[in-house]
Amino acid sequence: MSNVVPIVDDVYWIGVNDRTTELFEAIWPLPDGVSYNSYLIDDDEVAVIDTVKETHIDSYLQNIKDTLGGRHPDYLIINHIEPDHSGAIKAFKEAFPEIQIVGNQKTMNLLEDFYEIEDNHVVVSDRDTIDLGEHQLNFHLTPMVHWPETMMTYEEKTGTLFSGDAFGGFGTLDGGIFDDEVNIKHYESEIRRYYSNIVGKYSPMVQKAISKLSDLEIEIIASTHGPVWRDNPERIISDYDRWSKQEKEKGVVMVYGSMYGNTQKIVEEIARNLATEGIKNIKVYNISKTHVSHIINDIWKYEGLILGSCTYNMGIFPKMDYLLRILENKNIRNHTLGIFGSYSWSGGAVSRLEEFADNLNYEPVNPTVEIKCSATEEDFADCAELAKNVAQQLKE
Ligand code: FEO
């Protein structure tokens, strides 16, 4: 028995769950796995929308055969060709050699480059339509959400938006497929972790896409990852709108690198003073222990950001440098930033944090705390002052 789930009139979820892969894109941990969602519309002509990662080809093709009996799909729509969704295309075409592969010109270029598939192409432009019989598919090009070729497919009869990566998240679908079938709170953080780490860099393009899709009557959002939104699609659109504007909630994320505990003492002092200043949401992360993807998730969420590091080999602690580079690459915005650091026989940490602030046009909150070897009473007083000033800015 396959794991096919009816979504709405003639529309089926034919995706798979991946509970084996440790790292998405070989970078981002998957403690709760991930789903690769694919969909099938069974009409006079049959369309399949996106495929799955190559690791799941057999069960995926079985899902299609179980849904269609002896019939064959007519169209394969590629909304997004990143290999977590296109890895099964070659096997798909071998199983169904007559399949018409639908995508925009950029999709086709990548299809040839990844898989040497040069025939059966149906090239579509923005707002083109394919008529399946009862169901009509409209194509909306949404470049850079998450790759240049990304587009979304809107099915008119049911108001279903097949959105590619957009509105998706980490976490397998453990029986429940729809937002009203699962405890959506369980998925909230993993959806934002997906957004902040995978799509967030392209937030301006997400804003363009949201604006472009605003005239569609969307009843269901069917992303390539995570739950299908049929009960409350407005909610995930609203979340994406806020996240892509980089709007923040009140709270402070503190991230530090400390080899022997001296820099950590500064962290504890600042955190305690933030609490006495009335800040309730305070998240403290040791960069050596927690994967950056979880830290970035909270940095995307909270307005306050306090970064500190020891010095290592006359530069900043390497793991902190890794985080800074990712944050620079994502062009993070709208934080109240504080910085601190330590050194023993050479500086280096604070100057890199100042460079980070400069690169992203942040003016760090005063004072920048820099200790030599271990903190003095004067240094602790500076920590209290920094916490007070950060808290004050958050309250404004
Ligand atoms: Fe789920 Fe951009 O791939």
mmCIF file of C-alpha atoms and ligand atoms in Angstrom:
data_model
loop_
_atom_site.group_PDB
_atom_site.id
_atom_site.type_symbol
_atom_site.label_atom_id
_atom_site.label_comp_id
_atom_site.label_asym_id
_atom_site.label_seq_id
_atom_site.Cartn_x
_atom_site.Cartn_y
_atom_site.Cartn_z
ATOM 1 C CA MET A 1 0.000 0.000 0.000
ATOM 2 C CA SER A 2 1.445 3.340 -0.960
ATOM 3 C CA ASN A 3 1.276 6.556 1.040
ATOM 4 C CA VAL A 4 -0.884 8.558 -1.347
ATOM 5 C CA VAL A 5 -3.189 11.090 0.325
ATOM 6 C CA PRO A 6 -6.128 12.838 -1.408
ATOM 7 C CA ILE A 7 -5.840 16.628 -1.010
ATOM 8 C CA VAL A 8 -8.950 17.951 -2.773
ATOM 9 C CA ASP A 9 -10.939 17.038 -5.963
ATOM 10 C CA ASP A 10 -8.591 14.878 -8.089
ATOM 11 C CA VAL A 11 -5.484 16.287 -6.379
ATOM 12 C CA TYR A 12 -3.224 13.890 -4.454
ATOM 13 C CA TRP A 13 -0.123 14.159 -2.260
ATOM 14 C CA ILE A 14 2.343 11.574 -3.578
ATOM 15 C CA GLY A 15 5.408 12.686 -1.630
ATOM 16 C CA VAL A 16 7.884 10.862 0.590
ATOM 17 C CA ASN A 17 9.409 11.310 4.028
ATOM 18 C CA ASP A 18 13.165 11.352 4.522
ATOM 19 C CA ARG A 19 14.172 10.155 7.977
ATOM 20 C CA THR A 20 17.666 9.093 6.900
ATOM 21 C CA THR A 21 19.488 12.185 5.655
ATOM 22 C CA GLU A 22 21.416 13.879 8.471
ATOM 23 C CA LEU A 23 22.114 17.197 6.750
ATOM 24 C CA PHE A 24 19.868 19.028 4.289
ATOM 25 C CA GLU A 25 22.005 20.472 1.459
ATOM 26 C CA ALA A 26 24.828 18.678 3.336
ATOM 27 C CA ILE A 27 24.834 21.602 5.801
ATOM 28 C CA TRP A 28 21.629 21.903 7.847
ATOM 29 C CA PRO A 29 20.744 19.274 10.492
ATOM 30 C CA LEU A 30 17.464 17.399 10.160
ATOM 31 C CA PRO A 31 16.615 16.235 13.703
ATOM 32 C CA ASP A 32 13.001 15.649 12.669
ATOM 33 C CA GLY A 33 13.698 14.723 9.034
ATOM 34 C CA VAL A 34 12.109 16.404 6.033
ATOM 35 C CA SER A 35 9.396 15.593 3.515
ATOM 36 C CA TYR A 36 9.739 15.975 -0.237
ATOM 37 C CA ASN A 37 6.215 16.742 -1.368
ATOM 38 C CA SER A 38 5.051 15.930 -4.861
ATOM 39 C CA TYR A 39 1.470 16.223 -6.131
ATOM 40 C CA LEU A 40 -0.629 14.568 -8.820
ATOM 41 C CA ILE A 41 -3.755 15.923 -10.521
ATOM 42 C CA ASP A 42 -5.827 13.118 -12.026
ATOM 43 C CA ASP A 43 -7.887 14.736 -14.790
ATOM 44 C CA ASP A 44 -8.503 14.030 -18.510
ATOM 45 C CA GLU A 45 -4.811 14.649 -18.686
ATOM 46 C CA VAL A 46 -2.653 13.887 -15.670
ATOM 47 C CA ALA A 47 -0.124 16.314 -14.245
ATOM 48 C CA VAL A 48 2.539 15.638 -11.622
ATOM 49 C CA ILE A 49 4.034 18.637 -9.867
ATOM 50 C CA ASP A 50 7.686 18.358 -8.806
ATOM 51 C CA THR A 51 9.362 15.046 -7.952
ATOM 52 C CA VAL A 52 11.479 13.947 -4.974
ATOM 53 C CA LYS A 53 15.100 13.349 -4.022
ATOM 54 C CA GLU A 54 16.797 10.502 -5.875
ATOM 55 C CA THR A 55 17.095 8.462 -2.654
ATOM 56 C CA HIS A 56 13.345 7.802 -2.757
ATOM 57 C CA ILE A 57 12.762 7.000 -6.427
ATOM 58 C CA ASP A 58 11.268 3.517 -6.015
ATOM 59 C CA SER A 59 8.597 4.354 -3.445
ATOM 60 C CA TYR A 60 7.820 7.554 -5.320
ATOM 61 C CA LEU A 61 7.216 5.857 -8.668
ATOM 62 C CA GLN A 62 5.152 3.245 -6.866
ATOM 63 C CA ASN A 63 2.956 6.060 -5.463
ATOM 64 C CA ILE A 64 2.270 7.261 -9.014
ATOM 65 C CA LYS A 65 1.511 3.792 -10.337
ATOM 66 C CA ASP A 66 -0.799 3.065 -7.388
ATOM 67 C CA THR A 67 -2.702 6.297 -8.001
ATOM 68 C CA LEU A 68 -3.101 5.915 -11.752
ATOM 69 C CA GLY A 69 -3.430 2.160 -12.196
ATOM 70 C CA GLY A 70 -2.364 1.526 -15.758
ATOM 71 C CA ARG A 71 -2.566 5.170 -16.921
ATOM 72 C CA HIS A 72 0.466 7.350 -17.417
ATOM 73 C CA PRO A 73 1.008 10.980 -16.405
ATOM 74 C CA ASP A 74 0.969 13.452 -19.311
ATOM 75 C CA TYR A 75 2.799 16.407 -17.765
ATOM 76 C CA LEU A 76 5.575 16.819 -15.234
ATOM 77 C CA ILE A 77 5.572 20.392 -13.931
ATOM 78 C CA ILE A 78 8.912 21.523 -12.508
ATOM 79 C CA ASN A 79 8.343 24.412 -10.128
ATOM 80 C CA HIS A 80 11.863 24.091 -8.736
ATOM 81 C CA ILE A 81 14.780 22.039 -10.003
ATOM 82 C CA GLU A 82 16.993 21.842 -6.921
ATOM 83 C CA PRO A 83 17.851 18.129 -6.703
ATOM 84 C CA ASP A 84 15.789 17.504 -3.555
ATOM 85 C CA HIS A 85 12.843 17.885 -5.972
ATOM 86 C CA SER A 86 14.345 16.909 -9.291
ATOM 87 C CA GLY A 87 16.469 13.907 -8.316
ATOM 88 C CA ALA A 88 13.789 11.490 -9.521
ATOM 89 C CA ILE A 89 13.261 13.160 -12.923
ATOM 90 C CA LYS A 90 15.570 10.890 -14.882
ATOM 91 C CA ALA A 91 13.927 7.740 -13.474
ATOM 92 C CA PHE A 92 10.519 9.357 -13.985
ATOM 93 C CA LYS A 93 11.246 9.907 -17.669
ATOM 94 C CA GLU A 94 12.511 6.363 -18.061
ATOM 95 C CA ALA A 95 9.290 5.067 -16.489
ATOM 96 C CA PHE A 96 7.092 7.404 -18.592
ATOM 97 C CA PRO A 97 9.052 8.221 -21.799
ATOM 98 C CA GLU A 98 6.187 10.233 -23.346
ATOM 99 C CA ILE A 99 5.995 12.663 -20.422
ATOM 100 C CA GLN A 100 5.897 16.357 -21.351
ATOM 101 C CA ILE A 101 8.216 18.263 -19.018
ATOM 102 C CA VAL A 102 6.928 21.745 -18.195
ATOM 103 C CA GLY A 103 9.101 24.596 -16.944
ATOM 104 C CA ASN A 104 10.331 28.041 -17.870
ATOM 105 C CA GLN A 105 13.416 28.601 -19.995
ATOM 106 C CA LYS A 106 15.740 28.779 -16.996
ATOM 107 C CA THR A 107 14.334 25.461 -15.759
ATOM 108 C CA MET A 108 15.053 23.828 -19.086
ATOM 109 C CA ASN A 109 18.622 25.083 -19.158
ATOM 110 C CA LEU A 110 19.217 23.546 -15.719
ATOM 111 C CA LEU A 111 17.359 20.360 -16.714
ATOM 112 C CA GLU A 112 19.813 19.878 -19.545
ATOM 113 C CA ASP A 113 22.833 20.738 -17.401
ATOM 114 C CA PHE A 114 21.873 18.502 -14.464
ATOM 115 C CA TYR A 115 20.312 15.539 -16.273
ATOM 116 C CA GLU A 116 21.044 15.884 -20.019
ATOM 117 C CA ILE A 117 17.315 15.773 -20.718
ATOM 118 C CA GLU A 118 16.953 17.721 -23.950
ATOM 119 C CA ASP A 119 13.602 16.571 -25.320
ATOM 120 C CA ASN A 120 9.911 16.578 -24.359
ATOM 121 C CA HIS A 121 10.277 20.176 -23.134
ATOM 122 C CA VAL A 122 7.224 22.434 -22.815
ATOM 123 C CA VAL A 123 8.551 25.932 -22.129
ATOM 124 C CA VAL A 124 6.130 28.250 -20.340
ATOM 125 C CA SER A 125 6.239 31.972 -19.601
ATOM 126 C CA ASP A 126 4.728 33.942 -16.769
ATOM 127 C CA ARG A 127 0.904 33.474 -16.548
ATOM 128 C CA ASP A 128 0.786 30.770 -19.240
ATOM 129 C CA THR A 129 -1.891 28.106 -18.750
ATOM 130 C CA ILE A 130 -2.229 24.374 -19.333
ATOM 131 C CA ASP A 131 -5.742 22.905 -19.460
ATOM 132 C CA LEU A 132 -6.028 19.384 -18.038
ATOM 133 C CA GLY A 133 -9.824 19.089 -18.528
ATOM 134 C CA GLU A 134 -11.592 20.116 -15.311
ATOM 135 C CA HIS A 135 -8.465 21.699 -13.916
ATOM 136 C CA GLN A 136 -6.418 24.560 -15.306
ATOM 137 C CA LEU A 137 -2.855 25.263 -14.275
ATOM 138 C CA ASN A 138 -1.495 28.838 -14.291
ATOM 139 C CA PHE A 139 2.234 29.382 -14.005
ATOM 140 C CA HIS A 140 3.626 32.292 -12.013
ATOM 141 C CA LEU A 141 7.348 32.926 -12.258
ATOM 142 C CA THR A 142 8.816 33.758 -8.845
ATOM 143 C CA PRO A 143 12.576 33.910 -9.446
ATOM 144 C CA MET A 144 14.977 33.458 -6.519
ATOM 145 C CA VAL A 145 12.443 31.921 -4.187
ATOM 146 C CA HIS A 146 14.816 29.996 -3.890
ATOM 147 C CA TRP A 147 16.699 29.598 -7.228
ATOM 148 C CA PRO A 148 16.480 31.659 -10.437
ATOM 149 C CA GLU A 149 14.094 29.242 -12.175
ATOM 150 C CA THR A 150 11.600 28.936 -9.296
ATOM 151 C CA MET A 151 7.958 29.328 -10.231
ATOM 152 C CA MET A 152 4.620 28.499 -8.636
ATOM 153 C CA THR A 153 1.650 26.710 -10.181
ATOM 154 C CA TYR A 154 -1.898 27.783 -9.353
ATOM 155 C CA GLU A 155 -4.782 25.382 -9.960
ATOM 156 C CA GLU A 156 -7.911 27.408 -10.592
ATOM 157 C CA LYS A 157 -10.762 25.022 -9.749
ATOM 158 C CA THR A 158 -9.596 24.250 -6.216
ATOM 159 C CA GLY A 159 -7.585 27.418 -5.547
ATOM 160 C CA THR A 160 -4.497 25.338 -4.825
ATOM 161 C CA LEU A 161 -1.120 27.051 -5.002
ATOM 162 C CA PHE A 162 1.738 24.633 -5.590
ATOM 163 C CA SER A 163 4.401 26.895 -4.178
ATOM 164 C CA GLY A 164 7.731 25.072 -4.415
ATOM 165 C CA ASP A 165 9.980 25.716 -1.407
ATOM 166 C CA ALA A 166 7.974 28.757 -0.352
ATOM 167 C CA PHE A 167 5.782 28.260 2.736
ATOM 168 C CA GLY A 168 7.480 24.923 3.493
ATOM 169 C CA GLY A 169 9.559 23.720 6.390
ATOM 170 C CA PHE A 170 11.702 20.980 7.890
ATOM 171 C CA GLY A 171 10.076 18.010 9.618
ATOM 172 C CA THR A 172 8.587 14.841 8.177
ATOM 173 C CA LEU A 173 4.831 14.408 7.812
ATOM 174 C CA ASP A 174 4.209 11.776 10.462
ATOM 175 C CA GLY A 175 0.778 10.605 9.384
ATOM 176 C CA GLY A 176 -0.808 14.067 9.365
ATOM 177 C CA ILE A 177 -0.432 15.893 6.051
ATOM 178 C CA PHE A 178 -2.578 18.995 6.570
ATOM 179 C CA ASP A 179 -2.126 21.943 8.917
ATOM 180 C CA ASP A 180 -5.384 20.978 10.661
ATOM 181 C CA GLU A 181 -4.269 17.349 11.093
ATOM 182 C CA VAL A 182 -1.028 18.069 12.934
ATOM 183 C CA ASN A 183 0.010 20.013 16.006
ATOM 184 C CA ILE A 184 1.235 22.964 13.984
ATOM 185 C CA LYS A 185 3.129 24.302 17.004
ATOM 186 C CA HIS A 186 5.416 21.306 16.590
ATOM 187 C CA TYR A 187 6.341 22.574 13.111
ATOM 188 C CA GLU A 188 6.536 26.320 13.805
ATOM 189 C CA SER A 189 10.193 26.543 14.716
ATOM 190 C CA GLU A 190 11.270 24.125 11.980
ATOM 191 C CA ILE A 191 9.367 26.136 9.374
ATOM 192 C CA ARG A 192 11.108 29.331 10.459
ATOM 193 C CA ARG A 193 14.472 27.490 10.617
ATOM 194 C CA TYR A 194 13.869 26.447 7.019
ATOM 195 C CA TYR A 195 12.958 29.989 6.032
ATOM 196 C CA SER A 196 15.831 31.697 7.838
ATOM 197 C CA ASN A 197 18.506 29.272 6.652
ATOM 198 C CA ILE A 198 17.358 28.318 3.161
ATOM 199 C CA VAL A 199 15.171 31.080 1.740
ATOM 200 C CA GLY A 200 15.839 34.091 3.994
ATOM 201 C CA LYS A 201 18.753 35.397 1.927
ATOM 202 C CA TYR A 202 16.257 36.023 -0.864
ATOM 203 C CA SER A 203 13.746 37.904 1.291
ATOM 204 C CA PRO A 204 13.368 40.830 -1.160
ATOM 205 C CA MET A 205 12.340 38.324 -3.840
ATOM 206 C CA VAL A 206 9.903 36.682 -1.412
ATOM 207 C CA GLN A 207 8.319 40.094 -0.923
ATOM 208 C CA LYS A 208 7.983 40.452 -4.705
ATOM 209 C CA ALA A 209 6.397 37.017 -4.957
ATOM 210 C CA ILE A 210 3.881 37.708 -2.169
ATOM 211 C CA SER A 211 2.880 40.923 -3.860
ATOM 212 C CA LYS A 212 2.622 39.230 -7.258
ATOM 213 C CA LEU A 213 0.380 36.443 -5.906
ATOM 214 C CA SER A 214 -1.892 38.782 -3.952
ATOM 215 C CA ASP A 215 -4.657 38.733 -6.597
ATOM 216 C CA LEU A 216 -5.040 34.916 -6.443
ATOM 217 C CA GLU A 217 -7.788 33.334 -4.369
ATOM 218 C CA ILE A 218 -5.669 30.851 -2.472
ATOM 219 C CA GLU A 219 -7.570 28.100 -0.695
ATOM 220 C CA ILE A 220 -4.744 25.612 -0.276
ATOM 221 C CA ILE A 221 -0.971 26.012 -0.221
ATOM 222 C CA ALA A 222 0.893 22.879 -1.235
ATOM 223 C CA SER A 223 4.606 23.393 -0.695
ATOM 224 C CA THR A 224 7.412 20.986 -1.527
ATOM 225 C CA HIS A 225 8.248 20.536 2.194
ATOM 226 C CA GLY A 226 6.141 20.228 5.319
ATOM 227 C CA PRO A 227 2.386 20.439 5.937
ATOM 228 C CA VAL A 228 -0.211 21.309 3.299
ATOM 229 C CA TRP A 229 -2.025 24.478 4.369
ATOM 230 C CA ARG A 230 -5.763 24.015 3.788
ATOM 231 C CA ASP A 231 -7.223 25.287 7.082
ATOM 232 C CA ASN A 232 -5.276 28.499 7.435
ATOM 233 C CA PRO A 233 -3.101 29.331 4.404
ATOM 234 C CA GLU A 234 -3.269 33.025 5.394
ATOM 235 C CA ARG A 235 -1.232 32.224 8.455
ATOM 236 C CA ILE A 236 1.843 30.980 6.599
ATOM 237 C CA ILE A 237 1.562 33.802 4.053
ATOM 238 C CA SER A 238 1.490 36.266 6.943
ATOM 239 C CA ASP A 239 4.499 34.580 8.583
ATOM 240 C CA TYR A 240 6.427 34.733 5.298
ATOM 241 C CA ASP A 241 5.467 38.367 4.893
ATOM 242 C CA ARG A 242 6.847 39.262 8.346
ATOM 243 C CA TRP A 243 9.965 37.133 8.001
ATOM 244 C CA SER A 244 10.790 38.484 4.569
ATOM 245 C CA LYS A 245 10.419 42.046 5.876
ATOM 246 C CA GLN A 246 12.767 40.940 8.659
ATOM 247 C CA GLU A 247 10.283 42.106 11.266
ATOM 248 C CA LYS A 248 11.308 40.965 14.721
ATOM 249 C CA GLU A 249 9.834 40.029 18.088
ATOM 250 C CA LYS A 250 10.997 41.466 21.410
ATOM 251 C CA GLY A 251 13.814 39.421 22.878
ATOM 252 C CA VAL A 252 17.570 38.970 22.783
ATOM 253 C CA VAL A 253 19.771 36.269 21.300
ATOM 254 C CA MET A 254 23.256 36.052 22.765
ATOM 255 C CA VAL A 255 25.889 33.988 20.981
ATOM 256 C CA TYR A 256 29.387 33.487 22.318
ATOM 257 C CA GLY A 257 32.615 31.614 21.765
ATOM 258 C CA SER A 258 34.647 30.872 24.877
ATOM 259 C CA MET A 259 37.545 28.441 25.276
ATOM 260 C CA TYR A 260 38.178 28.527 29.018
ATOM 261 C CA GLY A 261 35.103 30.239 30.429
ATOM 262 C CA ASN A 262 36.339 33.825 30.820
ATOM 263 C CA THR A 263 34.236 35.115 27.933
ATOM 264 C CA GLN A 264 31.292 33.099 29.214
ATOM 265 C CA LYS A 265 31.394 35.084 32.481
ATOM 266 C CA ILE A 266 30.628 38.219 30.454
ATOM 267 C CA VAL A 267 27.681 36.422 28.866
ATOM 268 C CA GLU A 268 26.208 35.478 32.229
ATOM 269 C CA GLU A 269 26.589 39.025 33.497
ATOM 270 C CA ILE A 270 24.934 40.599 30.459
ATOM 271 C CA ALA A 271 22.143 38.011 30.440
ATOM 272 C CA ARG A 272 21.391 38.523 34.134
ATOM 273 C CA ASN A 273 21.240 42.278 33.659
ATOM 274 C CA LEU A 274 18.964 41.917 30.630
ATOM 275 C CA ALA A 275 16.598 39.913 32.816
ATOM 276 C CA THR A 276 16.607 42.498 35.598
ATOM 277 C CA GLU A 277 15.881 45.110 32.934
ATOM 278 C CA GLY A 278 12.680 43.218 32.132
ATOM 279 C CA ILE A 279 13.676 41.247 29.012
ATOM 280 C CA LYS A 280 11.920 37.889 29.243
ATOM 281 C CA ASN A 281 12.917 36.267 25.960
ATOM 282 C CA ILE A 282 16.646 35.700 26.278
ATOM 283 C CA LYS A 283 18.320 32.887 24.343
ATOM 284 C CA VAL A 284 21.986 32.179 25.067
ATOM 285 C CA TYR A 285 23.965 29.986 22.683
ATOM 286 C CA ASN A 286 27.472 28.588 22.933
ATOM 287 C CA ILE A 287 28.664 28.633 19.323
ATOM 288 C CA SER A 288 30.772 25.524 19.997
ATOM 289 C CA LYS A 289 27.755 23.481 20.993
ATOM 290 C CA THR A 290 24.709 24.500 18.987
ATOM 291 C CA HIS A 291 24.536 24.226 15.194
ATOM 292 C CA VAL A 292 24.372 27.662 13.555
ATOM 293 C CA SER A 293 21.064 26.835 11.858
ATOM 294 C CA HIS A 294 19.247 26.866 15.216
ATOM 295 C CA ILE A 295 20.997 30.077 16.205
ATOM 296 C CA ILE A 296 20.128 31.751 12.897
ATOM 297 C CA ASN A 297 16.508 30.709 13.414
ATOM 298 C CA ASP A 298 16.359 32.703 16.657
ATOM 299 C CA ILE A 299 18.377 35.598 15.230
ATOM 300 C CA TRP A 300 15.684 35.853 12.537
ATOM 301 C CA LYS A 301 13.052 35.885 15.260
ATOM 302 C CA TYR A 302 14.385 38.328 17.865
ATOM 303 C CA GLU A 303 15.345 41.976 17.655
ATOM 304 C CA GLY A 304 18.185 41.942 20.183
ATOM 305 C CA LEU A 305 21.483 40.377 19.106
ATOM 306 C CA ILE A 306 24.564 40.321 21.323
ATOM 307 C CA LEU A 307 27.629 38.615 19.904
ATOM 308 C CA GLY A 308 30.844 37.921 21.785
ATOM 309 C CA SER A 309 33.994 35.967 21.245
ATOM 310 C CA CYS A 310 37.366 35.138 22.581
ATOM 311 C CA THR A 311 40.408 35.733 20.397
ATOM 312 C CA TYR A 312 42.006 32.746 18.709
ATOM 313 C CA ASN A 313 45.289 32.865 16.778
ATOM 314 C CA MET A 314 45.099 36.689 16.625
ATOM 315 C CA GLY A 315 41.621 36.582 15.090
ATOM 316 C CA ILE A 316 38.102 35.816 16.140
ATOM 317 C CA PHE A 317 37.155 32.303 17.349
ATOM 318 C CA PRO A 318 36.742 30.344 14.069
ATOM 319 C CA LYS A 319 33.250 29.054 14.828
ATOM 320 C CA MET A 320 32.075 32.598 15.520
ATOM 321 C CA ASP A 321 33.642 33.751 12.247
ATOM 322 C CA TYR A 322 31.622 31.054 10.451
ATOM 323 C CA LEU A 323 28.407 32.412 11.961
ATOM 324 C CA LEU A 324 29.334 36.002 11.071
ATOM 325 C CA ARG A 325 30.015 35.049 7.468
ATOM 326 C CA ILE A 326 26.651 33.345 7.146
ATOM 327 C CA LEU A 327 24.854 36.320 8.692
ATOM 328 C CA GLU A 328 26.690 38.696 6.341
ATOM 329 C CA ASN A 329 25.739 36.515 3.398
ATOM 330 C CA LYS A 330 22.086 36.591 4.483
ATOM 331 C CA ASN A 331 22.208 40.367 4.891
ATOM 332 C CA ILE A 332 20.418 40.285 8.236
ATOM 333 C CA ARG A 333 18.568 43.467 9.202
ATOM 334 C CA ASN A 334 16.639 45.223 11.969
ATOM 335 C CA HIS A 335 18.587 44.185 15.043
ATOM 336 C CA THR A 336 19.715 46.034 18.104
ATOM 337 C CA LEU A 337 23.327 44.833 18.148
ATOM 338 C CA GLY A 338 25.750 44.599 21.063
ATOM 339 C CA ILE A 339 29.284 43.193 20.872
ATOM 340 C CA PHE A 340 31.899 42.040 23.334
ATOM 341 C CA GLY A 341 35.113 40.051 23.336
ATOM 342 C CA SER A 342 38.258 39.000 25.063
ATOM 343 C CA TYR A 343 41.947 38.643 24.383
ATOM 344 C CA SER A 344 45.033 37.622 26.294
ATOM 345 C CA TRP A 345 48.202 38.300 24.309
ATOM 346 C CA SER A 346 46.742 39.684 21.071
ATOM 347 C CA GLY A 347 43.476 41.338 20.060
ATOM 348 C CA GLY A 348 41.393 40.173 17.110
ATOM 349 C CA ALA A 349 37.897 39.165 18.215
ATOM 350 C CA VAL A 350 36.381 42.577 18.790
ATOM 351 C CA SER A 351 37.874 44.073 15.628
ATOM 352 C CA ARG A 352 36.202 41.303 13.555
ATOM 353 C CA LEU A 353 32.885 41.950 15.322
ATOM 354 C CA GLU A 354 33.244 45.667 14.544
ATOM 355 C CA GLU A 355 33.934 44.799 10.910
ATOM 356 C CA PHE A 356 30.790 42.628 10.901
ATOM 357 C CA ALA A 357 28.742 45.544 12.266
ATOM 358 C CA ASP A 358 30.208 47.849 9.610
ATOM 359 C CA ASN A 359 29.525 45.382 6.812
ATOM 360 C CA LEU A 360 25.834 45.255 7.711
ATOM 361 C CA ASN A 361 25.541 48.955 8.629
ATOM 362 C CA TYR A 362 24.822 48.337 12.292
ATOM 363 C CA GLU A 363 25.835 50.870 14.939
ATOM 364 C CA PRO A 364 26.595 48.693 17.996
ATOM 365 C CA VAL A 365 24.998 49.732 21.263
ATOM 366 C CA ASN A 366 27.488 51.245 23.747
ATOM 367 C CA PRO A 367 29.648 50.162 25.346
ATOM 368 C CA THR A 368 31.565 47.515 23.428
ATOM 369 C CA VAL A 369 33.007 45.352 26.189
ATOM 370 C CA GLU A 370 36.514 44.007 25.671
ATOM 371 C CA ILE A 371 38.314 42.213 28.477
ATOM 372 C CA LYS A 372 41.943 41.178 28.845
ATOM 373 C CA CYS A 373 42.225 37.596 30.126
ATOM 374 C CA SER A 374 39.472 37.811 32.755
ATOM 375 C CA ALA A 375 36.822 40.380 33.574
ATOM 376 C CA THR A 376 37.402 43.055 36.240
ATOM 377 C CA GLU A 377 34.747 44.790 38.318
ATOM 378 C CA GLU A 378 34.956 47.630 35.816
ATOM 379 C CA ASP A 379 34.286 45.194 32.959
ATOM 380 C CA PHE A 380 31.240 43.777 34.753
ATOM 381 C CA ALA A 381 29.947 47.313 35.220
ATOM 382 C CA ASP A 382 30.299 47.794 31.453
ATOM 383 C CA CYS A 383 28.324 44.556 30.909
ATOM 384 C CA ALA A 384 25.502 45.947 33.040
ATOM 385 C CA GLU A 385 25.599 49.185 31.085
ATOM 386 C CA LEU A 386 25.466 47.324 27.756
ATOM 387 C CA ALA A 387 22.511 45.228 28.924
ATOM 388 C CA LYS A 388 20.687 48.305 30.159
ATOM 389 C CA ASN A 389 21.183 50.140 26.869
ATOM 390 C CA VAL A 390 20.124 47.150 24.748
ATOM 391 C CA ALA A 391 17.008 46.689 26.898
ATOM 392 C CA GLN A 392 16.243 50.381 26.597
ATOM 393 C CA GLN A 393 16.419 50.252 22.791
ATOM 394 C CA LEU A 394 14.132 47.206 22.733
ATOM 395 C CA LYS A 395 11.573 49.043 24.804
ATOM 396 C CA GLU A 396 11.518 52.070 22.476
HETATM 397 FE FE1 FEO B 1 13.594 22.188 -1.434
HETATM 398 FE FE2 FEO B 1 15.350 24.794 -2.927
HETATM 399 O O1 FEO B 1 14.880 22.988 -2.563
#
